[in-house]
PDB file of C-alpha atoms in Angstrom:
ATOM      1  CA  MET A1251     173.875-120.608  61.990  1.00 52.00           C
ATOM      2  CA  ALA A1252     171.534-118.103  63.698  1.00 59.00           C
ATOM      3  CA  GLY A1253     170.928-120.663  66.258  1.00 87.00           C
ATOM      4  CA  ILE A1254     174.429-120.625  67.707  1.00 94.00           C
ATOM      5  CA  VAL A1255     175.237-118.282  70.557  1.00 96.00           C
ATOM      6  CA  VAL A1256     178.953-117.603  71.463  1.00 98.00           C
ATOM      7  CA  VAL A1257     179.515-116.269  75.005  1.00 98.00           C
ATOM      8  CA  PHE A1258     182.911-114.814  75.718  1.00 98.00           C
ATOM      9  CA  ASP A1259     184.671-113.849  78.997  1.00 98.00           C
ATOM     10  CA  PHE A1260     186.800-110.879  78.637  1.00 98.00           C
ATOM     11  CA  ASP A1261     189.836-110.895  80.911  1.00 98.00           C
ATOM     12  CA  LYS A1262     192.355-113.627  79.589  1.00 98.00           C
ATOM     13  CA  THR A1263     189.901-114.820  77.107  1.00 98.00           C
ATOM     14  CA  ILE A1264     189.790-111.771  74.848  1.00 98.00           C
ATOM     15  CA  ILE A1265     192.563-109.553  76.395  1.00 98.00           C
ATOM     16  CA  ASP A1266     195.658-111.584  77.512  1.00 98.00           C
ATOM     17  CA  LEU A1267     195.702-110.352  81.092  1.00 97.00           C
ATOM     18  CA  ASP A1268     193.447-108.953  83.967  1.00 97.00           C
ATOM     19  CA  SER A1269     192.261-105.507  83.033  1.00 98.00           C
ATOM     20  CA  ASP A1270     191.983-104.260  86.647  1.00 97.00           C
ATOM     21  CA  ASN A1271     195.541-105.297  87.378  1.00 97.00           C
ATOM     22  CA  TRP A1272     196.623-103.872  84.090  1.00 98.00           C
ATOM     23  CA  VAL A1273     195.145-100.366  84.800  1.00 98.00           C
ATOM     24  CA  VAL A1274     196.400-100.151  88.348  1.00 97.00           C
ATOM     25  CA  ASP A1275     199.850-101.260  87.415  1.00 97.00           C
ATOM     26  CA  GLU A1276     200.280 -99.082  84.432  1.00 98.00           C
ATOM     27  CA  LEU A1277     199.102 -96.026  86.335  1.00 97.00           C
ATOM     28  CA  GLY A1278     201.508 -96.658  89.091  1.00 96.00           C
ATOM     29  CA  ALA A1279     199.009 -97.693  91.893  1.00 96.00           C
ATOM     30  CA  THR A1280     200.098-101.134  92.574  1.00 96.00           C
ATOM     31  CA  ASP A1281     201.259-100.700  96.084  1.00 96.00           C
ATOM     32  CA  LEU A1282     198.110 -98.915  97.296  1.00 95.00           C
ATOM     33  CA  PHE A1283     195.954-101.565  95.561  1.00 96.00           C
ATOM     34  CA  ASN A1284     197.770-104.321  97.489  1.00 96.00           C
ATOM     35  CA  GLN A1285     197.223-102.399 100.741  1.00 96.00           C
ATOM     36  CA  LEU A1286     193.589-102.092 100.115  1.00 95.00           C
ATOM     37  CA  LEU A1287     192.731-105.625  98.754  1.00 94.00           C
ATOM     38  CA  PRO A1288     192.646-107.333 102.064  1.00 95.00           C
ATOM     39  CA  THR A1289     190.149-104.828 103.508  1.00 94.00           C
ATOM     40  CA  MET A1290     187.232-105.011 101.026  1.00 91.00           C
ATOM     41  CA  PRO A1291     185.909-107.012  98.095  1.00 89.00           C
ATOM     42  CA  TRP A1292     187.770-106.596  94.823  1.00 91.00           C
ATOM     43  CA  ASN A1293     184.920-104.924  93.127  1.00 91.00           C
ATOM     44  CA  SER A1294     184.814-102.277  95.838  1.00 92.00           C
ATOM     45  CA  VAL A1295     188.585-101.932  95.748  1.00 95.00           C
ATOM     46  CA  MET A1296     188.521-101.004  92.168  1.00 96.00           C
ATOM     47  CA  ASP A1297     185.860 -98.231  92.748  1.00 95.00           C
ATOM     48  CA  ARG A1298     188.115 -97.005  95.493  1.00 96.00           C
ATOM     49  CA  MET A1299     191.208 -97.034  93.321  1.00 96.00           C
ATOM     50  CA  MET A1300     189.449 -94.977  90.498  1.00 97.00           C
ATOM     51  CA  LYS A1301     188.699 -92.395  93.214  1.00 96.00           C
ATOM     52  CA  GLU A1302     192.477 -92.391  94.493  1.00 96.00           C
ATOM     53  CA  LEU A1303     193.621 -92.117  90.828  1.00 96.00           C
ATOM     54  CA  HIS A1304     191.414 -89.311  90.202  1.00 96.00           C
ATOM     55  CA  GLU A1305     192.716 -87.490  93.237  1.00 96.00           C
ATOM     56  CA  GLN A1306     196.207 -88.121  91.926  1.00 95.00           C
ATOM     57  CA  GLY A1307     195.361 -86.218  88.770  1.00 96.00           C
ATOM     58  CA  LYS A1308     194.923 -89.332  86.485  1.00 97.00           C
ATOM     59  CA  THR A1309     192.192 -88.509  83.717  1.00 97.00           C
ATOM     60  CA  ILE A1310     189.632 -90.636  82.019  1.00 97.00           C
ATOM     61  CA  LYS A1311     191.889 -90.147  78.987  1.00 97.00           C
ATOM     62  CA  ASP A1312     194.843 -91.557  80.785  1.00 98.00           C
ATOM     63  CA  ILE A1313     192.731 -94.677  81.780  1.00 98.00           C
ATOM     64  CA  GLU A1314     191.569 -94.931  78.046  1.00 98.00           C
ATOM     65  CA  GLU A1315     195.100 -94.853  76.660  1.00 98.00           C
ATOM     66  CA  VAL A1316     196.202 -97.598  79.090  1.00 98.00           C
ATOM     67  CA  LEU A1317     193.371 -99.851  78.122  1.00 98.00           C
ATOM     68  CA  LYS A1318     194.104 -99.293  74.348  1.00 98.00           C
ATOM     69  CA  ARG A1319     197.658-100.760  75.137  1.00 98.00           C
ATOM     70  CA  ALA A1320     196.261-103.825  76.712  1.00 98.00           C
ATOM     71  CA  PRO A1321     197.834-107.039  75.148  1.00 98.00           C
ATOM     72  CA  ILE A1322     195.133-109.013  73.153  1.00 98.00           C
ATOM     73  CA  ILE A1323     195.064-112.765  72.753  1.00 97.00           C
ATOM     74  CA  PRO A1324     196.467-113.466  69.273  1.00 96.00           C
ATOM     75  CA  ARG A1325     193.830-114.298  66.623  1.00 97.00           C
ATOM     76  CA  VAL A1326     191.019-113.562  69.036  1.00 98.00           C
ATOM     77  CA  VAL A1327     189.875-110.533  66.892  1.00 98.00           C
ATOM     78  CA  SER A1328     189.983-112.699  63.707  1.00 97.00           C
ATOM     79  CA  ALA A1329     187.885-115.428  65.500  1.00 98.00           C
ATOM     80  CA  ILE A1330     185.198-112.988  66.806  1.00 98.00           C
ATOM     81  CA  LYS A1331     184.951-111.535  63.270  1.00 98.00           C
ATOM     82  CA  ALA A1332     184.618-114.891  61.767  1.00 97.00           C
ATOM     83  CA  ALA A1333     181.979-116.095  64.048  1.00 97.00           C
ATOM     84  CA  HIS A1334     180.042-112.943  63.641  1.00 97.00           C
ATOM     85  CA  ALA A1335     180.464-113.143  59.803  1.00 96.00           C
ATOM     86  CA  LEU A1336     179.006-116.719  60.193  1.00 94.00           C
ATOM     87  CA  GLY A1337     175.815-115.410  61.708  1.00 94.00           C
ATOM     88  CA  CYS A1338     176.510-116.294  65.246  1.00 95.00           C
ATOM     89  CA  ASP A1339     175.138-114.275  68.015  1.00 95.00           C
ATOM     90  CA  LEU A1340     178.078-113.068  70.288  1.00 97.00           C
ATOM     91  CA  LYS A1341     177.624-112.050  73.842  1.00 98.00           C
ATOM     92  CA  ILE A1342     180.130-111.133  76.725  1.00 98.00           C
ATOM     93  CA  VAL A1343     179.868-112.129  80.340  1.00 98.00           C
ATOM     94  CA  SER A1344     182.586-110.571  82.375  1.00 98.00           C
ATOM     95  CA  ASP A1345     183.400-109.566  85.872  1.00 95.00           C
ATOM     96  CA  ALA A1346     185.511-106.573  84.413  1.00 96.00           C
ATOM     97  CA  ASN A1347     183.509-103.577  83.992  1.00 97.00           C
ATOM     98  CA  LEU A1348     181.589-101.854  81.078  1.00 98.00           C
ATOM     99  CA  PHE A1349     183.947 -98.844  80.625  1.00 98.00           C
ATOM    100  CA  TYR A1350     187.040-101.142  80.247  1.00 98.00           C
ATOM    101  CA  ILE A1351     185.273-103.464  77.810  1.00 98.00           C
ATOM    102  CA  GLU A1352     183.594-100.863  75.640  1.00 98.00           C
ATOM    103  CA  THR A1353     186.920 -98.833  75.216  1.00 98.00           C
ATOM    104  CA  ILE A1354     188.887-101.971  74.267  1.00 98.00           C
ATOM    105  CA  LEU A1355     186.280-103.442  71.943  1.00 98.00           C
ATOM    106  CA  ASN A1356     185.863-100.069  70.202  1.00 98.00           C
ATOM    107  CA  HIS A1357     189.571 -99.573  69.849  1.00 98.00           C
ATOM    108  CA  LEU A1358     189.841-103.247  68.322  1.00 98.00           C
ATOM    109  CA  GLY A1359     186.907-102.318  65.884  1.00 98.00           C
ATOM    110  CA  ILE A1360     184.776-105.254  67.200  1.00 98.00           C
ATOM    111  CA  TYR A1361     182.206-103.634  69.352  1.00 98.00           C
ATOM    112  CA  ASP A1362     179.420-104.009  66.888  1.00 98.00           C
ATOM    113  CA  CYS A1363     180.051-107.720  66.624  1.00 98.00           C
ATOM    114  CA  PHE A1364     178.427-108.244  70.046  1.00 98.00           C
ATOM    115  CA  THR A1365     174.679-107.994  70.709  1.00 97.00           C
ATOM    116  CA  GLU A1366     174.957-108.061  74.639  1.00 96.00           C
ATOM    117  CA  ILE A1367     177.686-107.202  77.204  1.00 98.00           C
ATOM    118  CA  ASN A1368     176.870-108.393  80.740  1.00 97.00           C
ATOM    119  CA  THR A1369     179.507-106.929  83.328  1.00 97.00           C
ATOM    120  CA  ASN A1370     179.842-104.646  86.355  1.00 96.00           C
ATOM    121  CA  PRO A1371     178.592-101.102  85.449  1.00 96.00           C
ATOM    122  CA  GLY A1372     181.476 -98.642  84.905  1.00 95.00           C
ATOM    123  CA  TYR A1373     180.747 -94.969  84.227  1.00 95.00           C
ATOM    124  CA  VAL A1374     182.160 -91.414  84.377  1.00 96.00           C
ATOM    125  CA  ASP A1375     180.524 -89.435  86.991  1.00 95.00           C
ATOM    126  CA  GLU A1376     179.934 -85.585  87.030  1.00 94.00           C
ATOM    127  CA  GLU A1377     183.347 -84.967  88.566  1.00 94.00           C
ATOM    128  CA  GLY A1378     184.939 -86.875  85.680  1.00 94.00           C
ATOM    129  CA  LYS A1379     185.840 -89.741  87.807  1.00 95.00           C
ATOM    130  CA  LEU A1380     185.355 -93.457  86.786  1.00 97.00           C
ATOM    131  CA  ARG A1381     182.962 -95.432  89.181  1.00 97.00           C
ATOM    132  CA  ILE A1382     182.794 -99.063  89.168  1.00 95.00           C
ATOM    133  CA  ARG A1383     179.644-100.833  90.545  1.00 94.00           C
ATOM    134  CA  PRO A1384     178.764-104.527  91.252  1.00 91.00           C
ATOM    135  CA  TYR A1385     176.706-106.309  88.799  1.00 85.00           C
ATOM    136  CA  HIS A1386     174.827-107.800  91.633  1.00 72.00           C
ATOM    137  CA  ASP A1387     174.537-105.621  94.559  1.00 70.00           C
ATOM    138  CA  PHE A1388     176.130-107.672  97.381  1.00 64.00           C
ATOM    139  CA  HIS A1389     175.776-104.682  99.897  1.00 59.00           C
ATOM    140  CA  THR A1390     171.959-105.165  99.987  1.00 56.00           C
ATOM    141  CA  SER A1391     171.516-108.894  99.272  1.00 56.00           C
ATOM    142  CA  SER A1392     173.484-112.048  98.024  1.00 60.00           C
ATOM    143  CA  HIS A1393     172.981-113.446  94.614  1.00 59.00           C
ATOM    144  CA  GLY A1394     172.164-116.766  96.207  1.00 64.00           C
ATOM    145  CA  CYS A1395     174.616-118.856  94.164  1.00 75.00           C
ATOM    146  CA  SER A1396     175.532-122.210  95.879  1.00 67.00           C
ATOM    147  CA  CYS A1397     178.686-123.233  93.903  1.00 70.00           C
ATOM    148  CA  ASN A1398     180.955-121.344  96.440  1.00 74.00           C
ATOM    149  CA  VAL A1399     183.098-120.124  93.536  1.00 83.00           C
ATOM    150  CA  CYS A1400     181.332-116.947  92.299  1.00 86.00           C
ATOM    151  CA  PRO A1401     182.482-113.626  93.835  1.00 85.00           C
ATOM    152  CA  PRO A1402     179.747-111.614  95.736  1.00 84.00           C
ATOM    153  CA  ASN A1403     179.281-109.143  92.949  1.00 86.00           C
ATOM    154  CA  MET A1404     178.638-111.456  90.153  1.00 91.00           C
ATOM    155  CA  CYS A1405     177.217-114.946  89.571  1.00 93.00           C
ATOM    156  CA  LYS A1406     177.725-115.737  85.837  1.00 95.00           C
ATOM    157  CA  GLY A1407     175.587-118.807  86.241  1.00 94.00           C
ATOM    158  CA  LEU A1408     172.574-116.686  86.914  1.00 93.00           C
ATOM    159  CA  ILE A1409     173.273-114.607  83.793  1.00 95.00           C
ATOM    160  CA  ILE A1410     173.699-117.535  81.522  1.00 96.00           C
ATOM    161  CA  GLU A1411     170.216-118.926  82.907  1.00 94.00           C
ATOM    162  CA  ARG A1412     168.659-115.595  82.073  1.00 93.00           C
ATOM    163  CA  ILE A1413     170.263-115.779  78.517  1.00 94.00           C
ATOM    164  CA  GLN A1414     169.145-119.287  78.019  1.00 94.00           C
ATOM    165  CA  ALA A1415     165.468-118.267  78.914  1.00 92.00           C
ATOM    166  CA  SER A1416     165.502-115.450  76.321  1.00 88.00           C
ATOM    167  CA  LEU A1417     167.243-117.829  73.709  1.00 86.00           C
ATOM    168  CA  ALA A1418     164.473-120.315  74.260  1.00 82.00           C
ATOM    169  CA  LYS A1419     161.838-117.665  73.215  1.00 80.00           C
ATOM    170  CA  GLU A1420     164.063-116.853  70.043  1.00 78.00           C
ATOM    171  CA  GLY A1421     164.523-120.447  69.028  1.00 73.00           C
ATOM    172  CA  LYS A1422     168.222-120.403  69.432  1.00 70.00           C
ATOM    173  CA  LYS A1423     169.508-123.734  71.027  1.00 82.00           C
ATOM    174  CA  ARG A1424     173.102-124.109  70.833  1.00 94.00           C
ATOM    175  CA  MET A1425     175.754-122.257  73.163  1.00 97.00           C
ATOM    176  CA  ILE A1426     179.442-122.137  73.190  1.00 98.00           C
ATOM    177  CA  TYR A1427     181.088-120.535  76.357  1.00 98.00           C
ATOM    178  CA  LEU A1428     184.732-119.461  76.433  1.00 98.00           C
ATOM    179  CA  GLY A1429     186.244-118.526  79.770  1.00 98.00           C
ATOM    180  CA  ASP A1430     189.380-118.860  81.966  1.00 98.00           C
ATOM    181  CA  GLY A1431     188.642-118.020  85.572  1.00 96.00           C
ATOM    182  CA  GLY A1432     186.970-119.714  88.703  1.00 95.00           C
ATOM    183  CA  GLY A1433     183.990-117.492  88.089  1.00 95.00           C
ATOM    184  CA  ASP A1434     183.459-119.170  84.576  1.00 97.00           C
ATOM    185  CA  PHE A1435     182.818-122.533  86.417  1.00 96.00           C
ATOM    186  CA  CYS A1436     179.290-121.813  87.566  1.00 95.00           C
ATOM    187  CA  PRO A1437     178.031-120.828  84.096  1.00 96.00           C
ATOM    188  CA  SER A1438     179.717-124.082  82.751  1.00 97.00           C
ATOM    189  CA  LEU A1439     177.515-125.951  85.064  1.00 96.00           C
ATOM    190  CA  LYS A1440     174.486-124.488  83.454  1.00 96.00           C
ATOM    191  CA  LEU A1441     175.218-125.420  79.926  1.00 97.00           C
ATOM    192  CA  LYS A1442     173.257-128.307  78.457  1.00 96.00           C
ATOM    193  CA  GLU A1443     174.127-131.355  76.632  1.00 95.00           C
ATOM    194  CA  GLN A1444     173.857-129.772  73.130  1.00 94.00           C
ATOM    195  CA  ASP A1445     176.133-127.057  74.292  1.00 97.00           C
ATOM    196  CA  PHE A1446     179.987-126.631  74.327  1.00 98.00           C
ATOM    197  CA  VAL A1447     182.396-125.114  76.866  1.00 98.00           C
ATOM    198  CA  MET A1448     185.804-123.944  76.069  1.00 98.00           C
ATOM    199  CA  PRO A1449     187.909-123.522  79.125  1.00 98.00           C
ATOM    200  CA  ARG A1450     191.578-122.100  78.912  1.00 98.00           C
ATOM    201  CA  LYS A1451     193.893-124.937  79.838  1.00 98.00           C
ATOM    202  CA  ASP A1452     195.889-124.721  82.965  1.00 96.00           C
ATOM    203  CA  PHE A1453     193.698-121.852  84.294  1.00 97.00           C
ATOM    204  CA  PRO A1454     191.326-121.876  87.346  1.00 96.00           C
ATOM    205  CA  VAL A1455     188.217-122.929  85.385  1.00 97.00           C
ATOM    206  CA  TRP A1456     190.109-125.779  83.570  1.00 97.00           C
ATOM    207  CA  LYS A1457     191.048-127.143  86.964  1.00 96.00           C
ATOM    208  CA  LEU A1458     187.512-126.989  88.269  1.00 96.00           C
ATOM    209  CA  ILE A1459     186.176-128.541  85.188  1.00 97.00           C
ATOM    210  CA  ASN A1460     188.624-131.448  85.272  1.00 96.00           C
ATOM    211  CA  GLU A1461     187.880-131.896  89.063  1.00 95.00           C
ATOM    212  CA  ASN A1462     184.096-131.978  88.370  1.00 95.00           C
ATOM    213  CA  ARG A1463     183.647-133.515  84.984  1.00 95.00           C
ATOM    214  CA  ASP A1464     180.644-135.592  86.049  1.00 95.00           C
ATOM    215  CA  LEU A1465     178.785-132.195  86.682  1.00 95.00           C
ATOM    216  CA  ILE A1466     179.449-130.760  83.245  1.00 97.00           C
ATOM    217  CA  ARG A1467     176.837-131.827  80.612  1.00 97.00           C
ATOM    218  CA  ALA A1468     178.232-129.738  77.705  1.00 97.00           C
ATOM    219  CA  GLU A1469     181.116-130.965  75.454  1.00 97.00           C
ATOM    220  CA  ILE A1470     184.551-129.810  76.822  1.00 98.00           C
ATOM    221  CA  HIS A1471     187.175-128.323  74.381  1.00 98.00           C
ATOM    222  CA  GLY A1472     190.105-126.860  76.099  1.00 98.00           C
ATOM    223  CA  TRP A1473     192.357-124.237  74.411  1.00 98.00           C
ATOM    224  CA  SER A1474     195.955-122.985  75.448  1.00 97.00           C
ATOM    225  CA  ASP A1475     196.430-119.950  73.109  1.00 97.00           C
ATOM    226  CA  GLY A1476     194.755-117.772  70.426  1.00 97.00           C
ATOM    227  CA  GLU A1477     195.320-119.988  67.555  1.00 97.00           C
ATOM    228  CA  GLU A1478     193.928-122.913  69.258  1.00 98.00           C
ATOM    229  CA  GLN A1479     191.016-120.865  70.497  1.00 98.00           C
ATOM    230  CA  GLU A1480     190.274-119.780  66.883  1.00 98.00           C
ATOM    231  CA  HIS A1481     190.600-123.169  65.386  1.00 98.00           C
ATOM    232  CA  ILE A1482     188.547-125.044  68.064  1.00 98.00           C
ATOM    233  CA  LEU A1483     185.687-122.288  68.075  1.00 98.00           C
ATOM    234  CA  LEU A1484     185.376-122.315  64.257  1.00 97.00           C
ATOM    235  CA  GLN A1485     185.515-126.072  64.092  1.00 97.00           C
ATOM    236  CA  ILE A1486     182.671-126.331  66.602  1.00 97.00           C
ATOM    237  CA  ILE A1487     180.556-123.780  64.635  1.00 96.00           C
ATOM    238  CA  LYS A1488     181.209-125.754  61.448  1.00 94.00           C
ATOM    239  CA  ALA A1489     180.293-128.997  63.151  1.00 93.00           C
ATOM    240  CA  ILE A1490     177.026-127.745  64.552  1.00 92.00           C
ATOM    241  CA  THR A1491     176.141-126.397  60.984  1.00 88.00           C
ATOM    242  CA  VAL A1492     176.879-129.648  59.233  1.00 87.00           C
ATOM    243  CA  GLU A1493     174.729-131.506  61.889  1.00 84.00           C
ATOM    244  CA  GLU A1494     171.833-129.250  61.657  1.00 77.00           C
ATOM    245  CA  ASN A1495     171.978-128.496  57.855  1.00 74.00           C
ATOM    246  CA  PRO A1496     173.208-131.797  56.326  1.00 69.00           C
ATOM    247  CA  PHE A1497     172.314-130.483  52.746  1.00 67.00           C
ATOM    248  CA  LEU A1498     173.990-127.231  53.165  1.00 61.00           C
ATOM    249  CA  SER A1499     177.323-126.647  51.538  1.00 54.00           C
ATOM    250  CA  VAL A1500     179.124-125.497  54.708  1.00 52.00           C
ATOM    251  CA  ASP A1501     182.528-125.119  52.823  1.00 55.00           C
ATOM    252  CA  CYS A1502     180.937-122.650  50.571  1.00 50.00           C
ATOM    253  CA  LYS A1503     179.552-120.772  53.549  1.00 52.00           C
ATOM    254  CA  PHE A1504     183.011-120.703  55.290  1.00 54.00           C
ATOM    255  CA  GLN A1505     184.652-119.456  52.190  1.00 53.00           C
ATOM    256  CA  THR A1506     182.483-116.342  52.209  1.00 47.00           C
ATOM    257  CA  ILE A1507     184.322-115.269  55.433  1.00 51.00           C
ATOM    258  CA  PRO A1508     186.722-112.343  54.647  1.00 46.00           C
ATOM    259  CA  ILE A1509     190.347-113.455  54.313  1.00 38.00           C
ATOM    260  CA  ASN A1510     191.453-111.319  57.133  1.00 45.00           C
ATOM    261  CA  ALA A1511     188.952-112.881  59.389  1.00 45.00           C
ATOM    262  CA  VAL A1512     189.823-116.589  59.387  1.00 39.00           C
ATOM    263  CA  HIS A1513     192.089-119.035  57.494  1.00 39.00           C
ATOM    264  CA  GLU A1514     190.502-120.243  54.353  1.00 34.00           C
ATOM    265  CA  THR A1515     191.216-123.838  54.960  1.00 32.00           C
ATOM    266  CA  LEU A1516     189.650-125.523  57.935  1.00 36.00           C
ATOM    267  CA  PRO A1517     190.173-129.243  59.081  1.00 35.00           C
ATOM    268  CA  LYS A1518     187.176-131.358  58.429  1.00 33.00           C
ATOM    269  CA  ALA A1519     186.895-133.137  61.908  1.00 37.00           C
ATOM    270  CA  LEU A1520     185.863-131.680  65.294  1.00 40.00           C
ATOM    271  CA  PRO A1521     188.718-132.014  67.647  1.00 41.00           C
ATOM    272  CA  VAL A1522     188.576-134.663  70.280  1.00 40.00           C
ATOM    273  CA  PRO A1523     187.884-132.975  73.642  1.00 43.00           C
ATOM    274  CA  SER A1524     191.105-132.496  75.680  1.00 43.00           C
TER     275      SER A1524
END
């Protein structure tokens, strides 16, 4: 199963809300955020909000405590631990920021499950203020994506292409991509026929994929909640393993997963794409 790469979005795929909105709302800055949003790109607004919150006396500790309270999608932690235990290479591609993501993953005890985090830089400056920068510097150039969905600060499709190029060198050949937002449509277009895309049902990426199914080469498996996400993800991993290792006793392999990481009994068949 070393040939399987699982790529997670973060907001509304691992945590069950938008992390930017959560921090702003919990720290009582919603009105200011709404005033600023029409005047500049989202990523720039968040950097400005961190400056404003700092000036109001909010500390990095305050932000960390808010992040640790963020609602998590049920069973996503066990799904991540199970996929990691099965030898999958787990990565994150997210339009959140590194400070938020690392804080939450460490709090959940799953930071070490991931080999790579691709997101907007987020760091504490010398004044003790959180700074948030764009992944792609749209102030100097455009990332050049033509799908008309990606925000100016991040094209996840370009990130997936880079990951695909590195995986080819490593001999890894199957990718599973999980996401929910409009920005997850572009990377879905980059997936190949042997890959799988898991869009969250009734979220923007689900609508875009359903409107453009002829453009999607990967196998599509929608999910609605954490239990369904876990079930489908592990079934895909199991199906790939059976296909590529027909003489391997995959049930024995799955039974080695810790009981707190995944249900012991898994259905035999891969779900029909929704």
